[in-house]
Short mmCIF file of C-alpha atoms in Angstrom, two decimals:
data_model
loop_
_atom_site.label_atom_id
_atom_site.label_comp_id
_atom_site.label_asym_id
_atom_site.label_seq_id
_atom_site.Cartn_x
_atom_site.Cartn_y
_atom_site.Cartn_z
CA MET A 1 -13.09 -42.84 33.71
CA GLU A 2 -10.34 -41.55 31.38
CA ASN A 3 -12.49 -41.95 28.28
CA GLN A 4 -15.84 -41.35 29.95
CA ASN A 5 -18.13 -38.56 28.34
CA VAL A 6 -15.15 -36.15 26.67
CA LYS A 7 -16.77 -33.09 24.84
CA LEU A 8 -15.66 -30.51 23.17
CA VAL A 9 -17.50 -27.52 22.58
CA CYS A 10 -15.76 -24.95 20.48
CA LEU A 11 -16.27 -22.52 17.10
CA TRP A 12 -14.34 -23.88 13.92
CA VAL A 13 -12.66 -20.66 12.98
CA SER A 14 -11.23 -20.49 16.41
CA PRO A 15 -7.44 -21.10 17.16
CA TYR A 16 -8.11 -21.57 20.31
CA SER A 17 -10.24 -24.14 20.21
CA LYS A 18 -8.15 -26.01 17.34
CA ARG A 19 -5.38 -26.51 19.35
CA VAL A 20 -7.29 -28.33 21.80
CA GLN A 21 -8.72 -30.77 18.91
CA TRP A 22 -5.31 -31.56 17.98
CA ALA A 23 -4.12 -32.09 21.08
CA LEU A 24 -7.20 -35.15 21.60
CA LYS A 25 -6.52 -36.05 18.07
CA LEU A 26 -2.50 -36.61 18.89
CA LYS A 27 -3.59 -38.33 22.21
CA GLY A 28 -5.77 -40.77 20.42
CA VAL A 29 -8.75 -39.50 22.59
CA ASP A 30 -12.11 -39.90 21.11
CA TYR A 31 -14.75 -36.63 21.69
CA GLU A 32 -17.94 -35.30 20.93
CA TYR A 33 -17.48 -32.23 19.04
CA ILE A 34 -20.25 -29.38 19.61
CA GLU A 35 -19.87 -26.10 17.69
CA GLU A 36 -20.84 -22.88 19.10
CA ASP A 37 -21.72 -19.73 17.49
CA ILE A 38 -19.71 -17.21 19.85
CA PHE A 39 -21.61 -14.30 18.30
CA ASN A 40 -25.46 -16.05 19.68
CA LYS A 41 -23.95 -17.75 22.71
CA SER A 42 -26.21 -21.43 23.35
CA ASN A 43 -27.15 -21.63 27.33
CA LEU A 44 -24.75 -24.61 26.97
CA LEU A 45 -21.66 -22.27 26.75
CA LEU A 46 -23.31 -19.73 29.43
CA GLU A 47 -23.81 -22.99 31.73
CA LEU A 48 -20.13 -24.55 31.16
CA ASN A 49 -18.36 -21.30 31.11
CA PRO A 50 -20.33 -18.57 33.01
CA VAL A 51 -17.07 -16.23 33.92
CA HIS A 52 -15.81 -16.04 30.29
CA LYS A 53 -18.57 -17.31 28.19
CA LYS A 54 -15.95 -18.08 25.40
CA VAL A 55 -14.55 -21.51 23.65
CA PRO A 56 -13.59 -23.61 23.96
CA VAL A 57 -14.69 -25.66 27.06
CA LEU A 58 -13.82 -29.41 27.10
CA VAL A 59 -16.51 -31.40 29.47
CA HIS A 60 -14.64 -34.35 30.72
CA GLY A 61 -17.08 -36.62 33.07
CA GLN A 62 -19.39 -33.63 33.25
CA LYS A 63 -16.83 -31.35 34.93
CA PRO A 64 -15.61 -28.51 32.28
CA ILE A 65 -12.38 -27.10 32.23
CA ALA A 66 -12.24 -23.65 30.15
CA GLU A 67 -9.12 -21.47 28.86
CA SER A 68 -7.50 -23.95 25.73
CA LEU A 69 -3.37 -23.44 27.56
CA ILE A 70 -5.04 -24.69 30.69
CA ILE A 71 -7.13 -27.19 28.76
CA LEU A 72 -3.72 -28.71 26.99
CA GLU A 73 -1.91 -29.40 30.53
CA TYR A 74 -5.35 -31.22 31.72
CA ILE A 75 -5.06 -33.44 28.52
CA ASP A 76 -1.54 -34.01 29.02
CA GLU A 77 -2.02 -34.63 32.72
CA THR A 78 -5.09 -37.08 32.41
CA TRP A 79 -3.96 -38.90 28.90
CA ARG A 80 -0.79 -39.67 29.46
CA GLN A 81 0.15 -41.21 26.20
CA CYS A 82 2.01 -38.78 23.53
CA PRO A 83 3.61 -36.35 26.35
CA LEU A 84 3.44 -32.81 25.18
CA MET A 85 4.81 -31.10 28.33
CA PRO A 86 8.51 -31.50 28.75
CA LEU A 87 9.57 -33.20 32.20
CA HIS A 88 11.86 -31.37 33.58
CA PRO A 89 10.44 -28.15 35.47
CA TYR A 90 12.47 -25.77 34.19
CA GLN A 91 11.41 -26.78 30.92
CA ARG A 92 7.76 -27.01 31.46
CA SER A 93 8.17 -23.60 33.25
CA HIS A 94 10.06 -22.57 29.28
CA ALA A 95 7.20 -23.64 27.93
CA ARG A 96 4.43 -21.88 29.31
CA PHE A 97 6.47 -18.76 29.49
CA TRP A 98 6.60 -18.83 25.36
CA ALA A 99 3.13 -19.75 25.04
CA ASP A 100 1.44 -16.76 27.07
CA PHE A 101 4.26 -14.99 25.24
CA GLY A 102 2.62 -15.84 21.95
CA GLU A 103 -0.85 -14.99 23.50
CA GLN A 104 -0.40 -11.88 24.98
CA LYS A 105 2.24 -10.37 22.67
CA LEU A 106 1.53 -11.73 19.40
CA LEU A 107 -2.23 -13.09 18.86
CA GLN A 108 -3.46 -10.02 20.48
CA THR A 109 -1.91 -7.70 18.41
CA ALA A 110 -1.81 -9.49 15.56
CA PHE A 111 -5.75 -9.84 15.43
CA ALA A 112 -6.17 -6.36 16.76
CA ALA A 113 -3.79 -4.98 13.59
CA MET A 114 -5.78 -7.09 11.38
CA CYS A 115 -9.44 -5.12 12.44
CA SER A 116 -7.59 -1.88 12.91
CA SER A 117 -6.77 0.74 10.40
CA GLY A 118 -4.62 3.71 10.36
CA GLU A 119 -2.56 4.47 13.04
CA TYR A 120 -3.81 1.64 15.30
CA LYS A 121 -2.81 -0.78 12.56
CA GLU A 122 0.81 0.48 12.19
CA LYS A 123 1.20 0.22 16.03
CA THR A 124 -0.01 -3.44 16.44
CA VAL A 125 1.71 -4.71 13.32
CA LYS A 126 5.43 -3.56 14.84
CA LEU A 127 4.29 -5.08 17.93
CA ALA A 128 3.46 -8.21 16.30
CA ARG A 129 6.81 -7.79 14.05
CA GLU A 130 8.79 -7.81 17.41
CA ALA A 131 7.00 -10.22 19.07
CA ILE A 132 7.17 -12.91 16.07
CA GLU A 133 11.19 -12.03 15.85
CA LYS A 134 11.44 -13.05 18.74
CA ILE A 135 9.93 -16.12 18.47
CA GLU A 136 12.23 -16.69 15.61
CA GLU A 137 15.28 -16.94 17.98
CA GLU A 138 12.92 -19.22 20.00
CA ILE A 139 12.62 -21.75 17.06
CA LYS A 140 16.44 -21.86 15.43
CA GLY A 141 17.64 -25.09 15.36
CA LYS A 142 14.81 -26.79 16.78
CA LYS A 143 12.81 -29.01 14.28
CA PHE A 144 9.45 -28.31 16.56
CA PHE A 145 9.78 -26.21 19.67
CA GLY A 146 9.16 -29.53 21.40
CA GLY A 147 12.18 -31.34 19.82
CA ASP A 148 11.84 -34.33 17.69
CA ASN A 149 7.99 -33.88 18.05
CA ILE A 150 5.23 -32.07 17.97
CA GLY A 151 4.64 -30.86 21.83
CA TYR A 152 2.54 -27.94 24.21
CA LEU A 153 4.31 -25.42 22.78
CA ASP A 154 3.81 -26.24 19.50
CA LEU A 155 0.12 -26.06 20.37
CA ALA A 156 -0.13 -23.02 21.69
CA LEU A 157 1.71 -21.82 18.70
CA GLY A 158 0.39 -23.69 15.81
CA TRP A 159 -1.71 -20.86 14.97
CA ILE A 160 1.07 -18.91 14.02
CA SER A 161 1.28 -21.14 10.75
CA TYR A 162 -2.20 -21.69 9.09
CA TRP A 163 -3.95 -18.26 10.97
CA LEU A 164 -1.54 -16.04 10.56
CA PRO A 165 -1.41 -15.65 6.79
CA VAL A 166 -5.18 -15.37 6.59
CA PHE A 167 -4.49 -12.59 9.11
CA GLU A 168 -2.41 -10.94 6.82
CA GLU A 169 -4.07 -11.29 3.69
CA VAL A 170 -7.16 -10.01 5.69
CA GLY A 171 -5.84 -6.83 7.06
CA CYS A 172 -3.34 -6.05 4.36
CA MET A 173 -0.42 -6.10 6.25
CA GLN A 174 2.51 -8.40 6.11
CA ILE A 175 4.19 -9.76 9.93
CA VAL A 176 6.40 -12.55 9.17
CA ASP A 177 8.96 -11.74 6.69
CA PRO A 178 10.51 -15.02 5.25
CA LEU A 179 13.51 -13.31 4.81
CA LYS A 180 14.11 -12.48 8.94
CA CYS A 181 11.97 -15.29 10.16
CA SER A 182 13.54 -18.28 8.11
CA ALA A 183 13.43 -20.74 10.81
CA ILE A 184 9.72 -20.13 11.56
CA THR A 185 9.25 -20.57 8.07
CA ALA A 186 10.45 -24.33 8.22
CA TRP A 187 8.82 -24.76 11.62
CA LYS A 188 5.62 -24.06 9.72
CA ALA A 189 6.45 -26.62 6.82
CA ASN A 190 6.90 -29.16 9.09
CA PHE A 191 3.78 -28.37 11.60
CA LEU A 192 1.64 -28.12 8.96
CA SER A 193 2.74 -31.49 7.31
CA HIS A 194 2.01 -33.68 10.22
CA PRO A 195 -0.94 -35.72 9.36
CA VAL A 196 -2.62 -34.94 12.55
CA ILE A 197 -2.51 -31.06 12.02
CA LYS A 198 -3.01 -31.31 8.11
CA ASP A 199 -5.60 -32.99 8.31
CA ASN A 200 -7.63 -31.11 11.11
CA LEU A 201 -7.91 -28.01 9.66
CA PRO A 202 -10.52 -25.54 8.67
CA PRO A 203 -10.75 -24.82 4.83
CA ARG A 204 -8.61 -21.59 4.25
CA ASP A 205 -11.09 -19.71 1.90
CA ASN A 206 -13.89 -20.14 4.20
CA MET A 207 -11.92 -18.14 6.73
CA LEU A 208 -11.07 -15.71 4.90
CA VAL A 209 -14.74 -15.02 4.36
CA TYR A 210 -15.45 -15.09 7.61
CA PHE A 211 -12.68 -13.12 8.87
CA HIS A 212 -13.77 -10.52 6.08
CA SER A 213 -17.30 -10.32 7.26
CA ARG A 214 -16.79 -10.28 11.13
CA ARG A 215 -14.11 -7.69 10.59
CA LYS A 216 -15.79 -5.02 11.87
CA THR A 217 -17.45 -6.45 14.41
CA LEU A 218 -13.97 -8.23 15.58
CA TYR A 219 -12.83 -5.11 15.66
CA GLY A 220 -15.29 -3.37 18.15
CA ALA A 221 -14.52 -6.59 20.54
CA PHE A 222 -10.68 -5.96 20.31
CA ASN A 223 -11.06 -2.05 20.55
CA GLY A 224 -9.94 -1.48 24.40
CA LEU A 225 -7.08 -3.70 23.70
CA ILE A 226 -6.23 -1.30 20.49
CA GLN A 227 -6.83 1.88 22.49
CA GLY A 228 -4.85 0.64 25.27
CA LEU A 229 -2.05 0.10 22.71
CA GLU A 230 -1.94 3.93 21.58
CA LYS A 231 -1.03 4.77 25.03
#
């Protein structure tokens, strides 16, 4: 049952999708990859995730699981090899807190900054810088957020190592100051050198083309967030 009919519906350039792929690869779980166009959503995606209608969706034994952070925990609880979450309840709650913080305070604001301009960009860049400085404190003195090995929080924040520099280039901005974020810089090198990670990254040049071409469309998608940050 554990290895029965594992499918992953995702988008090649999505950091949410990639973290799930990394988890499956780390666990050694075979799966069928199904590429999805989020701007022309398939009937399959709408059937599997009718509430949010977005990727990724993990299908295991014909049962769909949505939302990437929830999927990570499902994978960890279903396939016990190469544990991702800490064993202690406090440490688990701590990892969940920082995963949510990274999602709400950094990923969304950095993405909005890439897509916006003017005072909206200034505000979102400022918020993203404040968030990255807090994450810097969390990783200090550690090889990985999970200790000596890649864990749940490393996968949740793994997009910082590869996607965030692309966001910065496309948005003509700087969020990570290497002088202020030396611990994150060291973690990025450790994370990206791991065989599972470095062998499962989308081509950077293709990402730049994609985000440049989709910037206006993505701005529209994040306009509500940007307007909210203005207040």
